CSV table of C-alpha atoms in Angstrom, one decimal:
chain,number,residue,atom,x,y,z
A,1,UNK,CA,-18.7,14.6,9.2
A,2,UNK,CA,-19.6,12.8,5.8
A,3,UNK,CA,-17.4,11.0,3.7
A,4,UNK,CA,-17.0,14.3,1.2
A,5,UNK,CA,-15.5,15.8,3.9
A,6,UNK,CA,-13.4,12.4,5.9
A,7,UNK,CA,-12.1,11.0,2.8
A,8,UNK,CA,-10.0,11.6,-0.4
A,9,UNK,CA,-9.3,9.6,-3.2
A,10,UNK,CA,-5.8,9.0,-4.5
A,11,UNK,CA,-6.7,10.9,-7.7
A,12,UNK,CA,-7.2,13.7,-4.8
A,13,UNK,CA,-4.1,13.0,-3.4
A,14,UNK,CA,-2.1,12.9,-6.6
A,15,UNK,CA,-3.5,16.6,-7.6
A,16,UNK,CA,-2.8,17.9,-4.0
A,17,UNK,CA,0.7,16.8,-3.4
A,18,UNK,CA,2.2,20.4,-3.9
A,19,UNK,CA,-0.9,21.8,-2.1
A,20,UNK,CA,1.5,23.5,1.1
A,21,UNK,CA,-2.0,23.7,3.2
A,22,UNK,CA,-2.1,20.0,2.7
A,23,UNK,CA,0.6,17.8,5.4
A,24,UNK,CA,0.5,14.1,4.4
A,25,UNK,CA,0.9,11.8,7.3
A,26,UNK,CA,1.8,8.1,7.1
A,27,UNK,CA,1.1,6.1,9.9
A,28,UNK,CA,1.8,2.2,9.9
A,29,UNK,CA,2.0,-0.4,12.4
A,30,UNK,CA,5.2,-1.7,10.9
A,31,UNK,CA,7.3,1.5,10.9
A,32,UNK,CA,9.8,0.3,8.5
A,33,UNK,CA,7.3,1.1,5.9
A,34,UNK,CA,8.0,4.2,5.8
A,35,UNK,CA,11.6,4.3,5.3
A,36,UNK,CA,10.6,2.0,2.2
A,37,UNK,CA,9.3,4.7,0.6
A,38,UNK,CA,6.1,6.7,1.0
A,39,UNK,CA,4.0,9.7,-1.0
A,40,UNK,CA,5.7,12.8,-1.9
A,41,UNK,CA,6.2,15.3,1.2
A,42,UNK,CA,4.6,12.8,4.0
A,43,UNK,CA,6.1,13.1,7.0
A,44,UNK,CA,5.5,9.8,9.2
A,45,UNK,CA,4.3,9.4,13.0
A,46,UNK,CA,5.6,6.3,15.1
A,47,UNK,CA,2.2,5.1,17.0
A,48,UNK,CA,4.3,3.9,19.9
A,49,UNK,CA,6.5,6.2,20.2
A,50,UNK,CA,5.1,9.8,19.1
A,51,UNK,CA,1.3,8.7,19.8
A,52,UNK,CA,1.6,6.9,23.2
A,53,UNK,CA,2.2,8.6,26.6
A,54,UNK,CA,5.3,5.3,27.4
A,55,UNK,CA,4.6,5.6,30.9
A,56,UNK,CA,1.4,5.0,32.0
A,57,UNK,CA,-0.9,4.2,29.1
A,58,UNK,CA,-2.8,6.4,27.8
A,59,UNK,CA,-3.1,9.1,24.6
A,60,UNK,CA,-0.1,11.6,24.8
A,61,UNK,CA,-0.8,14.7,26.8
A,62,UNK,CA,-2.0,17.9,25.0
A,63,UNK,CA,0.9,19.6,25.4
A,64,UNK,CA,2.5,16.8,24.0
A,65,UNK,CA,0.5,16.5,21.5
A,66,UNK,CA,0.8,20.2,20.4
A,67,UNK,CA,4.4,19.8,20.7
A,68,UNK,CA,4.6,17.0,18.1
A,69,UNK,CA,2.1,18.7,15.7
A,70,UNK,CA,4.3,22.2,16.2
A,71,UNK,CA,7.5,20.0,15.7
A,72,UNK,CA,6.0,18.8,12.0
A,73,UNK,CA,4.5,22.1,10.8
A,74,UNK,CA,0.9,21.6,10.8
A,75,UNK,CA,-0.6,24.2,12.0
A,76,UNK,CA,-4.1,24.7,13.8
A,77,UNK,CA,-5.8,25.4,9.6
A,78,UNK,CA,-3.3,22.7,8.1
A,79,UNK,CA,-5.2,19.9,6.1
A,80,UNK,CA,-4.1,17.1,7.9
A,81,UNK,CA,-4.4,13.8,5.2
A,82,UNK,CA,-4.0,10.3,6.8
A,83,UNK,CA,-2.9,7.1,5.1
A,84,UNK,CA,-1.0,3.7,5.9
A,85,UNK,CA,-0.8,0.2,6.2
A,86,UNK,CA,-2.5,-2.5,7.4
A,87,UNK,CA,-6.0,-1.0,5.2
A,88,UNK,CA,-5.2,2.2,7.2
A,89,UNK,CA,-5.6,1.0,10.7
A,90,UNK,CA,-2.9,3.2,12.6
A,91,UNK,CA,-4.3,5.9,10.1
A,92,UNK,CA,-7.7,5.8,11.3
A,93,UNK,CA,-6.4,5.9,15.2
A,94,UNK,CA,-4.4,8.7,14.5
A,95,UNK,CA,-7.5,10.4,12.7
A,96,UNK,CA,-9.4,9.4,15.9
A,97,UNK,CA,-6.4,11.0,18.0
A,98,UNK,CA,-6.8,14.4,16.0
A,99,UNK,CA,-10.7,14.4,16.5
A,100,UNK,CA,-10.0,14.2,20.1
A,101,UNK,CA,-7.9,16.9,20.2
A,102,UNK,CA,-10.2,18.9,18.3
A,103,UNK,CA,-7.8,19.2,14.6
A,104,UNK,CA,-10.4,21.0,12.3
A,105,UNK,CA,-9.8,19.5,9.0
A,106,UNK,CA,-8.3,16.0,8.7
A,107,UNK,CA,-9.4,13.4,6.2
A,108,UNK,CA,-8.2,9.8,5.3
A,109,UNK,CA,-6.9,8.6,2.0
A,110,UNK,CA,-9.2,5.9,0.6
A,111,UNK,CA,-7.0,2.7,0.3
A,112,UNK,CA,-4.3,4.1,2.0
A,113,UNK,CA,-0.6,2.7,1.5
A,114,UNK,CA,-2.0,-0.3,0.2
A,115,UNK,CA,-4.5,1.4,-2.9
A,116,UNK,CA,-1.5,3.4,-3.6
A,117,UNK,CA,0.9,0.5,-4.0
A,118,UNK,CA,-1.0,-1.8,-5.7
A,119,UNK,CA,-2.0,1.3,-8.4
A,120,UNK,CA,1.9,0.9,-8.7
A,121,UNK,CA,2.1,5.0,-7.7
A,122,UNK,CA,5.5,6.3,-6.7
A,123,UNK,CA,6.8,6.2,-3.5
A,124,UNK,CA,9.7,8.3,-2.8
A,125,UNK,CA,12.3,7.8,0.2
A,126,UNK,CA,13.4,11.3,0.4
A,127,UNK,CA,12.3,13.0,4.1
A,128,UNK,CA,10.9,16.3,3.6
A,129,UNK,CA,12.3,19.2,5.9
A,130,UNK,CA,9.1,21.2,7.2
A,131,UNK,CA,9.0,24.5,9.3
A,132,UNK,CA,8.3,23.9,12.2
A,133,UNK,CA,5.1,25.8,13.4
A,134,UNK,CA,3.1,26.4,16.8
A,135,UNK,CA,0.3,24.2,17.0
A,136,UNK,CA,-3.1,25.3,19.7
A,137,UNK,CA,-4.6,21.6,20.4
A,138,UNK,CA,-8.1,21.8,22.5
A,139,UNK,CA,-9.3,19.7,25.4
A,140,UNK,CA,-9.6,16.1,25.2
A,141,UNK,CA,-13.1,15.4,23.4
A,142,UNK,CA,-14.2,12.3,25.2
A,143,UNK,CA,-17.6,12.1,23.8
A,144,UNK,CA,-15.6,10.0,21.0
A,145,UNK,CA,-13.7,7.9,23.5
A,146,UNK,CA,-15.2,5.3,26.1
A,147,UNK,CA,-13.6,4.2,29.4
A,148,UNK,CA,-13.7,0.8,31.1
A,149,UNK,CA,-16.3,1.5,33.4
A,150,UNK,CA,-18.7,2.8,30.9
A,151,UNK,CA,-18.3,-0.2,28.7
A,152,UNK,CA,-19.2,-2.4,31.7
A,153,UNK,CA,-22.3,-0.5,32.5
A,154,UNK,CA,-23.4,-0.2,29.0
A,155,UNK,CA,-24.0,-4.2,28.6
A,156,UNK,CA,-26.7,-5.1,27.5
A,157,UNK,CA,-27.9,-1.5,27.6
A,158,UNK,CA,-25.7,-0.3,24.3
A,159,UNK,CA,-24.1,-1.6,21.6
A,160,UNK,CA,-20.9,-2.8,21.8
A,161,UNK,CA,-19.4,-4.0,18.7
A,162,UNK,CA,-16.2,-6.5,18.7
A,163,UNK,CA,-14.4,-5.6,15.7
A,164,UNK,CA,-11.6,-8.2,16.0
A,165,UNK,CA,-11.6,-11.5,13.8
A,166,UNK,CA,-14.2,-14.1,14.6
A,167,UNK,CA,-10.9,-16.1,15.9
A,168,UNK,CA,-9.9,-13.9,19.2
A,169,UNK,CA,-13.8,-13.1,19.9
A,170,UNK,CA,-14.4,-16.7,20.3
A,171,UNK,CA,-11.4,-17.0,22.7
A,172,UNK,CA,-9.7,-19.3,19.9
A,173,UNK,CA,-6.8,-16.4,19.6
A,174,UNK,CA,-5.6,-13.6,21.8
A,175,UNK,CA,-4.3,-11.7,19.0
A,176,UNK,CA,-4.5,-10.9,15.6
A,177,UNK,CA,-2.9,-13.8,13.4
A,178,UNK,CA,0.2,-12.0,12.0
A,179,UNK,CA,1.0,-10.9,15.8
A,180,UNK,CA,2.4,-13.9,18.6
A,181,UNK,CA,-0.5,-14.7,20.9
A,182,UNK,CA,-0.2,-12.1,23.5
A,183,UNK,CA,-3.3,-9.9,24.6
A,184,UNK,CA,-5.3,-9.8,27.7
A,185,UNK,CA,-5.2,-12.3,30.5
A,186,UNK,CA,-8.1,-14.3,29.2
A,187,UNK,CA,-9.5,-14.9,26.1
A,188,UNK,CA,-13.3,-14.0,25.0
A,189,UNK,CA,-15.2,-10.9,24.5
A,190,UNK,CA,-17.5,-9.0,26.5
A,191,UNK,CA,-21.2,-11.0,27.0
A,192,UNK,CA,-23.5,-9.2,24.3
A,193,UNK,CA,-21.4,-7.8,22.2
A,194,UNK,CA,-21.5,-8.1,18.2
A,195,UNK,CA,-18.8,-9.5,16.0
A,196,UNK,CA,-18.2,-7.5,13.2
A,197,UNK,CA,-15.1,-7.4,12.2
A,198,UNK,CA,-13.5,-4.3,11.1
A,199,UNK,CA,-12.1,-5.9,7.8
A,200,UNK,CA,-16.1,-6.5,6.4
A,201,UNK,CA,-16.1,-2.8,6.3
A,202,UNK,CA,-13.5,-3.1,3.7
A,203,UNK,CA,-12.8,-3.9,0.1
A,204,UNK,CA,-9.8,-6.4,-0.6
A,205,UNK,CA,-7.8,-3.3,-2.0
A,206,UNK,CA,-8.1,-1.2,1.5
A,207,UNK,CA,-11.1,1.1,0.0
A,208,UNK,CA,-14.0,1.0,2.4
A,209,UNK,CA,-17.2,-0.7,1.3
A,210,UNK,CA,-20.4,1.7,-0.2
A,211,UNK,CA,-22.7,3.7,2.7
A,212,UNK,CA,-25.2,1.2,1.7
A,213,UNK,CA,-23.4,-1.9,2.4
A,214,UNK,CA,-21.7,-0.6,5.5
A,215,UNK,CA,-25.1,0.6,7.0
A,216,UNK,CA,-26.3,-3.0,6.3
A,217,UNK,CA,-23.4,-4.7,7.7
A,218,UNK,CA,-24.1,-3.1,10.9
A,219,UNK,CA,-28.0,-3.6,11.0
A,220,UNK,CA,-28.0,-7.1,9.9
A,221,UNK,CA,-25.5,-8.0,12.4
A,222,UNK,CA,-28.3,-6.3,14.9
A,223,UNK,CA,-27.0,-3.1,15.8
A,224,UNK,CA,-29.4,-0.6,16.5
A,225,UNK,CA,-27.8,3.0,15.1
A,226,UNK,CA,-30.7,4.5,17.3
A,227,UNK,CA,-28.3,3.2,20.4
A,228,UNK,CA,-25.1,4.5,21.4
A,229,UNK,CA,-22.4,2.4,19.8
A,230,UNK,CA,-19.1,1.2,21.6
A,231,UNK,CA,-16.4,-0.3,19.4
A,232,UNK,CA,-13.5,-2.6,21.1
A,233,UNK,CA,-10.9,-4.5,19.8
A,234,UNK,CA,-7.6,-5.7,21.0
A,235,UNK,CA,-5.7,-2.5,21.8
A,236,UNK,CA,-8.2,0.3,20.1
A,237,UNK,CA,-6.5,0.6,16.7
A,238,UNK,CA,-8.4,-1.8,14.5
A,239,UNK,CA,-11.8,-0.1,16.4
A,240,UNK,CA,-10.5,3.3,15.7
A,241,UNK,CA,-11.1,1.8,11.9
A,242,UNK,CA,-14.8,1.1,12.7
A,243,UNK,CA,-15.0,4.0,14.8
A,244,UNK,CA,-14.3,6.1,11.5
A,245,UNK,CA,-16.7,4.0,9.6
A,246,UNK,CA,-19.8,4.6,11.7
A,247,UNK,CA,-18.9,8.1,12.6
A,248,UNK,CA,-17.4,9.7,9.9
A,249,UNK,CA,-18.5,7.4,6.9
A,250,UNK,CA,-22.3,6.8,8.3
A,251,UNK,CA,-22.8,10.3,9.9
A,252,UNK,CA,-23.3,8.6,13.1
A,253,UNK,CA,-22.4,11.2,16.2
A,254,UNK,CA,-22.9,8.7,19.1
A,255,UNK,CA,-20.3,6.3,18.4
A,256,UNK,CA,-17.2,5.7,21.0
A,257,UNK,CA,-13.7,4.3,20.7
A,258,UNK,CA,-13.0,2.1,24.1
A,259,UNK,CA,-8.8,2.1,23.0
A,260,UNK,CA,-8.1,-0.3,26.1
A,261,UNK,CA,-10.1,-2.5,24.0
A,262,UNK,CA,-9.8,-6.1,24.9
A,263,UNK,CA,-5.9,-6.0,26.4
A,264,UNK,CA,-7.9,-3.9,29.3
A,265,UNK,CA,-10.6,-5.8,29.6
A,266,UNK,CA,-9.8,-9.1,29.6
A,267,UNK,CA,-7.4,-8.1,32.3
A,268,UNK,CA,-10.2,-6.9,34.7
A,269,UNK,CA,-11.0,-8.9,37.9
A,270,UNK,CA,-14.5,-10.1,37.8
A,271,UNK,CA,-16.2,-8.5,35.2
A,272,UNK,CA,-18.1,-10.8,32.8
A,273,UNK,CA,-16.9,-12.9,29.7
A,274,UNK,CA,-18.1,-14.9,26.7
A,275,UNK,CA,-16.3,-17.5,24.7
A,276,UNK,CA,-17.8,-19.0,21.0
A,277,UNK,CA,-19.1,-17.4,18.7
B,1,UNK,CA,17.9,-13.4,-8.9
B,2,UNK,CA,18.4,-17.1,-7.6
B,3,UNK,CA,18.9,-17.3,-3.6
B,4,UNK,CA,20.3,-20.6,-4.2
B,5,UNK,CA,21.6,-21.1,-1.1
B,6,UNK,CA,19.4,-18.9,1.6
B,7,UNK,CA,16.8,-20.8,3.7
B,8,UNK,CA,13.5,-21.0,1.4
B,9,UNK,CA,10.9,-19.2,2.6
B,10,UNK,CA,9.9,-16.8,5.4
B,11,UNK,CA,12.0,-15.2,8.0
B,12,UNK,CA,14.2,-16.5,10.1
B,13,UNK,CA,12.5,-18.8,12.9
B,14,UNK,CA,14.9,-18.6,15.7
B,15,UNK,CA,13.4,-16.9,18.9
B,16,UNK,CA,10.0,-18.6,17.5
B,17,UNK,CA,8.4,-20.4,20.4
B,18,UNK,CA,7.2,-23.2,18.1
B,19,UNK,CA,5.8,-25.7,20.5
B,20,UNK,CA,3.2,-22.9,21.0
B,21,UNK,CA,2.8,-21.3,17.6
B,22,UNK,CA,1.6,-22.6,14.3
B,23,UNK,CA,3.5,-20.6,12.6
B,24,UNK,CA,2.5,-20.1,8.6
B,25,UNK,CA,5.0,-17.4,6.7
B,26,UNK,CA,7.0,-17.7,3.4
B,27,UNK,CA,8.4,-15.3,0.7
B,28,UNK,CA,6.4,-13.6,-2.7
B,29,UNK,CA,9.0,-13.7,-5.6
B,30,UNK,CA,8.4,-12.2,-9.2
B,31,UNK,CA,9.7,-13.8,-12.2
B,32,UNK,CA,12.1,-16.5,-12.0
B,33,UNK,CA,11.2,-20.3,-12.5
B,34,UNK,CA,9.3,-22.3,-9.7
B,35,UNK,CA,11.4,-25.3,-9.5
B,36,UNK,CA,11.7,-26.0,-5.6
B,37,UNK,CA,14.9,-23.8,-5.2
B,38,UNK,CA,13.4,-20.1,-4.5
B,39,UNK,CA,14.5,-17.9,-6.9
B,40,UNK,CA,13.3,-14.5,-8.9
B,41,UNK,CA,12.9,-11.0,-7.4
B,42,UNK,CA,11.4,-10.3,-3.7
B,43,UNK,CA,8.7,-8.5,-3.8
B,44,UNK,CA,8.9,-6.3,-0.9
B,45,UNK,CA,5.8,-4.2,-1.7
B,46,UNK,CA,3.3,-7.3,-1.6
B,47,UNK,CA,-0.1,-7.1,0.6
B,48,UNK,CA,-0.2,-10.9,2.2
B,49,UNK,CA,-3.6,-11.6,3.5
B,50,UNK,CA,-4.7,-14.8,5.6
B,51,UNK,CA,-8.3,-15.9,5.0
B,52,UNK,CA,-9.6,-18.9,7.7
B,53,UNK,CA,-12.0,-22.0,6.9
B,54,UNK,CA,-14.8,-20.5,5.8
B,55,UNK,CA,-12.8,-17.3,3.5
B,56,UNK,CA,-13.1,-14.8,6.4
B,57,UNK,CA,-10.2,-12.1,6.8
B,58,UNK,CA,-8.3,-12.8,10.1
B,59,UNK,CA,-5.1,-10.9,9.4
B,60,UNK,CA,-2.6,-9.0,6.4
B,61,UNK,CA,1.1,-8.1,6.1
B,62,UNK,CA,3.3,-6.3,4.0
B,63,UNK,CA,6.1,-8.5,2.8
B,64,UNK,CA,9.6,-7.2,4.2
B,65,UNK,CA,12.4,-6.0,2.1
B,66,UNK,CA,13.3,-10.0,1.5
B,67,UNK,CA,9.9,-10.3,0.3
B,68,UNK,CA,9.0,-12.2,3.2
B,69,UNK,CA,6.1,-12.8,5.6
B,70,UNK,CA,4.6,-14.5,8.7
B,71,UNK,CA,1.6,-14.9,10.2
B,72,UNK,CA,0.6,-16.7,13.9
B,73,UNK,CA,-2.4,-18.5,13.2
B,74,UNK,CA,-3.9,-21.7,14.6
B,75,UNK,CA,-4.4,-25.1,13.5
B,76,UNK,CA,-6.3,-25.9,10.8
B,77,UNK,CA,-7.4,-25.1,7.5
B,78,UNK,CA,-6.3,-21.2,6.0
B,79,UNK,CA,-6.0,-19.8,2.5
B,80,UNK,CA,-3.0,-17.5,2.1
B,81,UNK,CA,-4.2,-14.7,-0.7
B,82,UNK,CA,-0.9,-12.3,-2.1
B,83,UNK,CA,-1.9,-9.0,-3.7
B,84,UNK,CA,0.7,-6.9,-5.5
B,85,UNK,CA,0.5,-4.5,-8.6
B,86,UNK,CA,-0.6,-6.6,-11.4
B,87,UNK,CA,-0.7,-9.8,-9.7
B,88,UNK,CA,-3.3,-12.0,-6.9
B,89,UNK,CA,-2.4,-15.3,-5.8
B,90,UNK,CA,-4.0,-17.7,-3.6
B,91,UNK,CA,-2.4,-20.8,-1.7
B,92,UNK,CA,-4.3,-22.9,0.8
B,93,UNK,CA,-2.3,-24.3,3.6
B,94,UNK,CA,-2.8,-26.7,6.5
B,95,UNK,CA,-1.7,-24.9,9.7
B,96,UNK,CA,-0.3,-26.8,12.4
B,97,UNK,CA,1.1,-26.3,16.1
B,98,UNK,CA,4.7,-26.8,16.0
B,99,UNK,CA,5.2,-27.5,12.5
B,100,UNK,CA,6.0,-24.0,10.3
B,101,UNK,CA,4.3,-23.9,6.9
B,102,UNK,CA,7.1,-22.4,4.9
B,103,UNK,CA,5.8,-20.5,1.2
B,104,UNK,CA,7.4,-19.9,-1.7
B,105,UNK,CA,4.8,-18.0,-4.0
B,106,UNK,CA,5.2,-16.8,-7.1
B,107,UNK,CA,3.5,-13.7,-8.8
């Protein structure tokens, strides 16, 4: 994946609005947005609701999964385009959620609700009726996903990158500053890990920073891109972000998601913490 | 429009656990005349970001259909930046624990 093929511009998006092999989806982490108003023809998924199992936690199940896609007409060859708030956070979990149920073409909108809005492009409020269609997910692709007990055993050996703000990986806040302070048990971040917050991957208008500067960001902060790469945050959204950046945007193939992030983690009995910066 | 009358600022702080919250929100208004009673148009489609001590992103919000926002941070110093079509504004702010920093930012 390259950023030709990951990414589209809003000029794209604005020329491919009546394209019926393109399905817009708009997924926020406040859900209201969408009832705001949102592009032409986008159908919206909830990311608690349609993307989370509700009982234990985890992804929803394949089956569920197909029955959500089936549900909004997009089929197994639909071009699946991804935007929302928040600089497309939810949007870049959901694009990870696709990849790891094996969707062949899905790509992000540059900017995402935020570019679009601050263009001053039309949002509409109408909610488009689609046929429904019968959608063939594959098998879980985990090599995009990282577990608990892979994370522990790949300190010090990996990299791990802490994408949350310098705040919660010092242990100063437990969650992002617009949420109350709720998160794991204890504050920190796991002992070796790199802070590089997903928002220095972005430009102040949601659009994600040049190849160059990304690849820099990373390096300069120490990671080695000739290591495996595991990216955490709080609950494996805003790492979903990063995830896209080093995987899609840099081309880099060995790069995991750990979504129990740090609400897992720093729940864990006895495994090892940092605190400061 | 003047909301002479309505509570300045941000949401609604009842069910806020104060004590243990520094609590920084407030409202984004267009037009209108800044004179200490909010007034002009919410701006419910404004991008709110909150920049700590040394300018570093820690968090961002869409104002609500009032135009409103809030953020949890914690104390100290933070710069509250507003981005909307046309328009960028930035307000520095003193957060504290138990006292709610309350906006009223025109764009």
């Amino acid at each position: 994946m390259s950023r030709a093929t990951s990414l589209v511009s809003t000029e794209w998006v604005q020329e491919n609005l009546s394209n019926a092999n393109v399905v817009f989806v708009e997924v926020d982490e406040d859900t209201t947005l969408y009832e705001k108003g949102h592009i032409e023809g986008a159908i919206t998924f909830h990311w608690r609701e349609d993307l989370q199992d509700g009982l234990i936690r985890d992804l929803i199940s394949k089956e569920k999964f197909e029955a959500l896609l089936s549900k909004s007409g997009i089929s197994n060859d639909s071009t699946v385009v991804l935007y929302g708030g928040n600089n497309n956070w939810f949007a870049t979990y959901a694009f990870w959620y696709f990849k790891i149920y094996g969707h062949q073409d899905v790509r992000l909108i540059d900017g995402g609700r935020k570019l679009w809005e601050l263009k001053g492009l039309p949002l509409v409020t109408q909610v488009p009726a689609r046929t429904a269609s019968r959608y063939v997910a594959k098998d879980r692709d985990n090599s995009i996903r990282a577990f608990r007990d892979q994370v522990i055993a790949s300190i010090g050996v990996k990299n791990i990158v802490d994408v949350r703000s310098p705040a919660e990986f010092s242990g100063e806040l437990a969650a992002p500053a617009h949420l109350p302070q709720e998160g794991g048990q204890i504050k920190g971040h796991i002992p070796g890990a790199k802070n590089i917050p997903w928002s220095k991957a972005a430009n102040e208008d949601g659009t994600f920073k040049s190849n160059e500067e990304l690849s820099e960001l990373y390096k300069a902060a120490g990671v080695d891109f000739a290591k495996e790469t595991i990216a955490y945050c709080r609950i494996g959204e805003r790492s979903a972000f990063s995830w896209f950046v080093l995987h899609e945007l840099l081309d880099l193939q060995n790069v995991t998601n750990y979504d129990g992030s740090w609400t897992e983690y720093g729940s864990l009995v006895g495994v090892p913490v940092a605190v400061g910066a | 429009m003047r909301t002479c009358g309505a509570t300045p600022g941000g949401p609604d702080l009842a069910g806020v656990d104060l004590a243990n919250q520094t609590v920084i929100q407030g409202v984004v208004l267009r037009g209108g005349v800044s004179d200490g009673v909010p007034n002009g148009s919410p701006v419910d489609n404004a991008y709110v970001r909150l920049l700590d001590s040394t300018g570093e992103f820690t968090a961002e919000v869409p104002t609500n259909l009032e135009g409103q926002f809030r953020f949890f941070a914690a104390p100290g110093s933070w710069t509250v930046v507003v981005l909307a079509h046309g328009a960028r504004e930035e307000v520095k702010v003193q957060g504290q624990l138990g006292t709610p920093i309350d906006l009223v930012i025109h764009i």
